[in-house]
XYZ file of C-alpha atoms in Angstrom:
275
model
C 26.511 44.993 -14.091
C 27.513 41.537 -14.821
C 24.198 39.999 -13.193
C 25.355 36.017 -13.281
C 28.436 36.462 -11.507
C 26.682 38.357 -9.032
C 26.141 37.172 -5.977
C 22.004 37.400 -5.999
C 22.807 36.178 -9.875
C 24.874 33.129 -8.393
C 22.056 32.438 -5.865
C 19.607 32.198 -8.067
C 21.000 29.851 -10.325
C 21.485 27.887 -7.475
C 18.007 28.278 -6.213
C 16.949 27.204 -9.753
C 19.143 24.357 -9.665
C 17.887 23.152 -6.464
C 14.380 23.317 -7.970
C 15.517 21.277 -10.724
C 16.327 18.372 -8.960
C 13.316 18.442 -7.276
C 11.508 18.619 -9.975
C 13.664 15.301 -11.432
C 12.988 13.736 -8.334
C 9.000 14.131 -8.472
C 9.286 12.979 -12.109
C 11.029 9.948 -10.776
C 8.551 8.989 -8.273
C 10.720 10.269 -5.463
C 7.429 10.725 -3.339
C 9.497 13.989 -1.912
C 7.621 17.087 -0.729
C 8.204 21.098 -0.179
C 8.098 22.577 3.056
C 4.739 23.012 2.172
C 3.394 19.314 2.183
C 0.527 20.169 0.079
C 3.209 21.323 -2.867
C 2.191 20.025 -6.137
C 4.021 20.006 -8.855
C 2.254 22.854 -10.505
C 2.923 25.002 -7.442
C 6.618 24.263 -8.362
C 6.426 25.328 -11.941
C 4.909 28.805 -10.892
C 7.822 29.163 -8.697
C 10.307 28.288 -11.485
C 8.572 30.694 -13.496
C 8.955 33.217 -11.248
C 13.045 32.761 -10.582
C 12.927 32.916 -14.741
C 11.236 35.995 -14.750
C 13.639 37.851 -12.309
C 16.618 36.875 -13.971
C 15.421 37.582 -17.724
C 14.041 41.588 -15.869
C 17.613 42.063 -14.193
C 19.179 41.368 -17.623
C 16.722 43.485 -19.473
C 16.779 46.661 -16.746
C 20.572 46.230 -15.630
C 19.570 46.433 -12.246
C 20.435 44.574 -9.148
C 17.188 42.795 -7.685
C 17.368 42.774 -3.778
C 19.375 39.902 -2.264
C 16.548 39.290 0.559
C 14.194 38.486 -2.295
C 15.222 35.024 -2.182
C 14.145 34.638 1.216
C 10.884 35.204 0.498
C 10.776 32.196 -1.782
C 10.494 28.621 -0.054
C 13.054 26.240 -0.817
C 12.636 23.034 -2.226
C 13.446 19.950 0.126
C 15.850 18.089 -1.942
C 17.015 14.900 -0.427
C 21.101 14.871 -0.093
C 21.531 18.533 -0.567
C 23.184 19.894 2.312
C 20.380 22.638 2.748
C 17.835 20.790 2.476
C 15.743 20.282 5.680
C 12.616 17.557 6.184
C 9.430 19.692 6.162
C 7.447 19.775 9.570
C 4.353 17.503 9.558
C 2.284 19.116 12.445
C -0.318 15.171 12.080
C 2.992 13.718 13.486
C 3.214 15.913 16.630
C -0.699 15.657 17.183
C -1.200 11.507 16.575
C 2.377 11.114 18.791
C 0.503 13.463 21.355
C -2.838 11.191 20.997
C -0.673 7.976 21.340
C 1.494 8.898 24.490
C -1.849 10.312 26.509
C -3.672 7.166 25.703
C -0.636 5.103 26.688
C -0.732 7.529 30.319
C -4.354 6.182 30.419
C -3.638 2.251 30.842
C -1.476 0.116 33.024
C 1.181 -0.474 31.078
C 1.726 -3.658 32.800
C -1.814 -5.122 31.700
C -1.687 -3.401 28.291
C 1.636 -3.146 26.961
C 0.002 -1.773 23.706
C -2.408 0.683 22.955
C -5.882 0.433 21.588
C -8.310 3.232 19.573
C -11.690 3.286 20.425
C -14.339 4.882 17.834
C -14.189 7.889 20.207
C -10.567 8.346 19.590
C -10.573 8.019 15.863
C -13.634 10.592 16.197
C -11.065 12.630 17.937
C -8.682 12.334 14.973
C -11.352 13.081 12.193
C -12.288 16.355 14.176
C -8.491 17.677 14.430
C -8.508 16.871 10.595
C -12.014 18.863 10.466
C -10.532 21.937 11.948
C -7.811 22.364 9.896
C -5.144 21.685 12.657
C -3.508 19.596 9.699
C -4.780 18.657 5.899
C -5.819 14.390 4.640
C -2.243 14.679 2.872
C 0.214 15.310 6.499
C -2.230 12.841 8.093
C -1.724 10.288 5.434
C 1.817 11.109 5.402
C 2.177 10.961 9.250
C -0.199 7.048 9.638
C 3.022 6.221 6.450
C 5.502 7.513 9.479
C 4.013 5.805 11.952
C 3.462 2.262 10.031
C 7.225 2.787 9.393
C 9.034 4.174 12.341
C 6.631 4.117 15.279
C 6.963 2.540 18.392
C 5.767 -1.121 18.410
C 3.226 -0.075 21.130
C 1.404 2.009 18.892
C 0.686 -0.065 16.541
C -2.788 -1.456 17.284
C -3.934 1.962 17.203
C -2.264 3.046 13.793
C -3.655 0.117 12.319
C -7.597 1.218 13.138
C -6.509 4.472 12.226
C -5.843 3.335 8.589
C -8.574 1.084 8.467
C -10.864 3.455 9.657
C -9.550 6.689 7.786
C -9.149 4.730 4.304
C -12.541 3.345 4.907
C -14.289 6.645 5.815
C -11.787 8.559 2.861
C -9.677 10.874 4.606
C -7.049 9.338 3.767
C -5.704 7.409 0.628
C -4.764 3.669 1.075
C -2.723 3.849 -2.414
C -0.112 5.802 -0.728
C 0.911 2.744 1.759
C 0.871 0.446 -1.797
C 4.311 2.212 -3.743
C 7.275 0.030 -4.140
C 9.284 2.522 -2.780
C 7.478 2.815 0.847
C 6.644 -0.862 1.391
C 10.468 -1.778 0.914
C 10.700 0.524 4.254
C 8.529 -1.986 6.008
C 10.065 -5.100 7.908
C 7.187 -8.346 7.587
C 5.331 -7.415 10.947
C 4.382 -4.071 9.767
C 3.708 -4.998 6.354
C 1.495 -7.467 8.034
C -0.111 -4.388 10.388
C -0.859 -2.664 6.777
C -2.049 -6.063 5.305
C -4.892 -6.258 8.052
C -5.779 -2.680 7.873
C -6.432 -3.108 4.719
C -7.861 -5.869 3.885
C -10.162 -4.281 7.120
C -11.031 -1.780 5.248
C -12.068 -4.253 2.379
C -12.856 -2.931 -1.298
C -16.200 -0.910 -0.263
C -16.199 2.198 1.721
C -18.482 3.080 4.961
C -21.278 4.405 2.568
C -21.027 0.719 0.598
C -19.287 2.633 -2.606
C -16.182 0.433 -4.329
C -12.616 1.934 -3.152
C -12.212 3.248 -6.953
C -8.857 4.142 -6.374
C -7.859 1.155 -4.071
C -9.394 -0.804 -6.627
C -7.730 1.100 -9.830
C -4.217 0.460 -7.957
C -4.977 -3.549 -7.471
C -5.606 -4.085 -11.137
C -2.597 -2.241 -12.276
C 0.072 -3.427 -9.603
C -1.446 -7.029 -10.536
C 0.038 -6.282 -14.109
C 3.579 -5.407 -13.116
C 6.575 -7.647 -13.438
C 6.393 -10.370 -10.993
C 9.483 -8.753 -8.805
C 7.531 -5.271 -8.362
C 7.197 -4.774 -4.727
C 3.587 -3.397 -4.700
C 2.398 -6.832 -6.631
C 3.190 -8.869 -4.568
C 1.753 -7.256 -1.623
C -1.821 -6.526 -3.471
C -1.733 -10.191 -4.385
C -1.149 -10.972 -0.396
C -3.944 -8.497 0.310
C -6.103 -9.672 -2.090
C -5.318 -13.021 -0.314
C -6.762 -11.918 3.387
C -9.491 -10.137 1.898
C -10.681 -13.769 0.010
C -9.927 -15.178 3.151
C -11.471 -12.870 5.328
C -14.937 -12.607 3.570
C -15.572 -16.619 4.471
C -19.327 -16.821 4.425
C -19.540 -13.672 4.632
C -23.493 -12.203 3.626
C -22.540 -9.201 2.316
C -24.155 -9.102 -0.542
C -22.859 -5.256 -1.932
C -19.265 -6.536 -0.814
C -19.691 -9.842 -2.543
C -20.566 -8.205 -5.594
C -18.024 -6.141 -5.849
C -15.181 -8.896 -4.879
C -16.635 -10.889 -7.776
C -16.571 -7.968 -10.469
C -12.773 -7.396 -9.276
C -12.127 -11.377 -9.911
C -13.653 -11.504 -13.352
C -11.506 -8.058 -14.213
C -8.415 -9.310 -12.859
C -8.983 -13.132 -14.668
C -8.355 -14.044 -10.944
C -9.996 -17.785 -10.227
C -10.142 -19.269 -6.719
C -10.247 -22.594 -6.155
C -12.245 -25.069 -3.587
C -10.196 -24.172 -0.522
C -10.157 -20.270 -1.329
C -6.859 -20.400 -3.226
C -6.702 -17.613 -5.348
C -5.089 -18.109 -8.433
C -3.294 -14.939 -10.575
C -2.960 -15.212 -14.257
């Protein structure tokens, strides 16, 4: 049997091909995802492995593997390949579900926007709690919503990034790429801008953001036309600004130990200067 002009041999090589580029893309800091949005790109490799493995036994046994087996496979979502499909984010459907019944809740003519209460944002964490989707499609879907969502929705995705970076279910890096803040027109970049700076460098249990934190200092020491720097040195900006007076002594301290790591000096009127 002449397995690779077959046509499970020619679908498979396909299948691997597709995979390939995938895997390019993730190397590349394409930020795309499987079906599953979980996939990592270990999970990948195993699946690789396994395409390898049932071409090398076809050759080896001269028999015909069963054409349905590739079904049974998920395929890789490979942007510009015409089978490629966007995988489903079930936190989409549920925080677009959230948004519309709070918006049925209020006069629309005294509140053209919507606002979150803690009780809402409670009502977020405990969807997240029982699995109806995982941090990663939440994070993903609050990226979505920053980016896409109706302007009337934006009060409340901006608590819910505050308050979800701040509490760690989600991770505020993720809205800090190059690639995803290019997506954002200057109103929403300024929506993300006072989430996070809301959020601040210390977490609800007054621990630094280690990763917020870890992605300041090395954005701060990219070329001075990379995207992300110039947004962290905006942030860091508000969040200067935005501490004043301010008391807090744990937050203080930790705003001072990222200045002295990041040779940043501020001047009398708050200025910060980068070096």
């Amino acid at each position: 049997m002449d397995f690779f002009n077959s046509a499970f041999g020619q679908n498979t090589q396909k299948t691997l091909g597709d995979y390939a580029r995938y895997a390019k893309s993730l190397q590349n800091g394409g930020g795309v995802t499987g079906p599953d949005s979980n996939a990592q790109p270990g999970a990948l490799q195993n699946q690789m492995m396994l395409m390898m493995m049932m071409l090398m036994m076809s050759q080896m046994t001269g028999q015909s593997l069963p054409p349905d087996l590739l079904g049974q496979l998920p395929s890789p979502f490979v942007p510009g390949l015409p089978s490629s499909t966007p995988p489903q984010n079930p936190a989409i459907s549920a925080l677009e579900k959230c948004f519309a019944q709070k918006a049925g809740q209020q006069n629309p003519a005294n509140s053209p926007t919507i606002e979150f209460t803690a009780q809402d944002v409670a009502a977020v964490k405990a969807d997240l709690k029982t699995g109806l989707f995982t941090r990663e499609e939440l994070g993903q879907a609050l990226m979505h919503e920053l980016a896409k969502g109706a302007d009337k929705y934006q009060p409340a995705v901006q608590k819910l990034i505050q308050e979800l970076s701040d509490s760690g279910e989600i991770n505020p890096t993720a809205f800090l790429k190059a690639d995803y803040l290019k997506q954002l027109p200057a109103p929403r970049q300024d929506i993300l801008l006072s989430a996070l700076s809301g959020a601040g460098l210390i977490n609800q249990n007054n621990q630094p953001h280690t990763r917020l934190i870890g992605f300041v200092l090395e954005a701060l020491g990219q070329p001075e036309s990379n995207e992300s720097k110039a947004f962290v040195q905006k942030l860091l900006q508000k969040i200067q600004t935005d501490l004043g007076t301010s008391t807090d002594s744990t937050r203080r301290k930790v705003w001072s130990q990222l200045l002295d790591l990041a040779r940043i000096a501020v001047d009398t009127q708050g200025k910060l200067t980068f070096t």
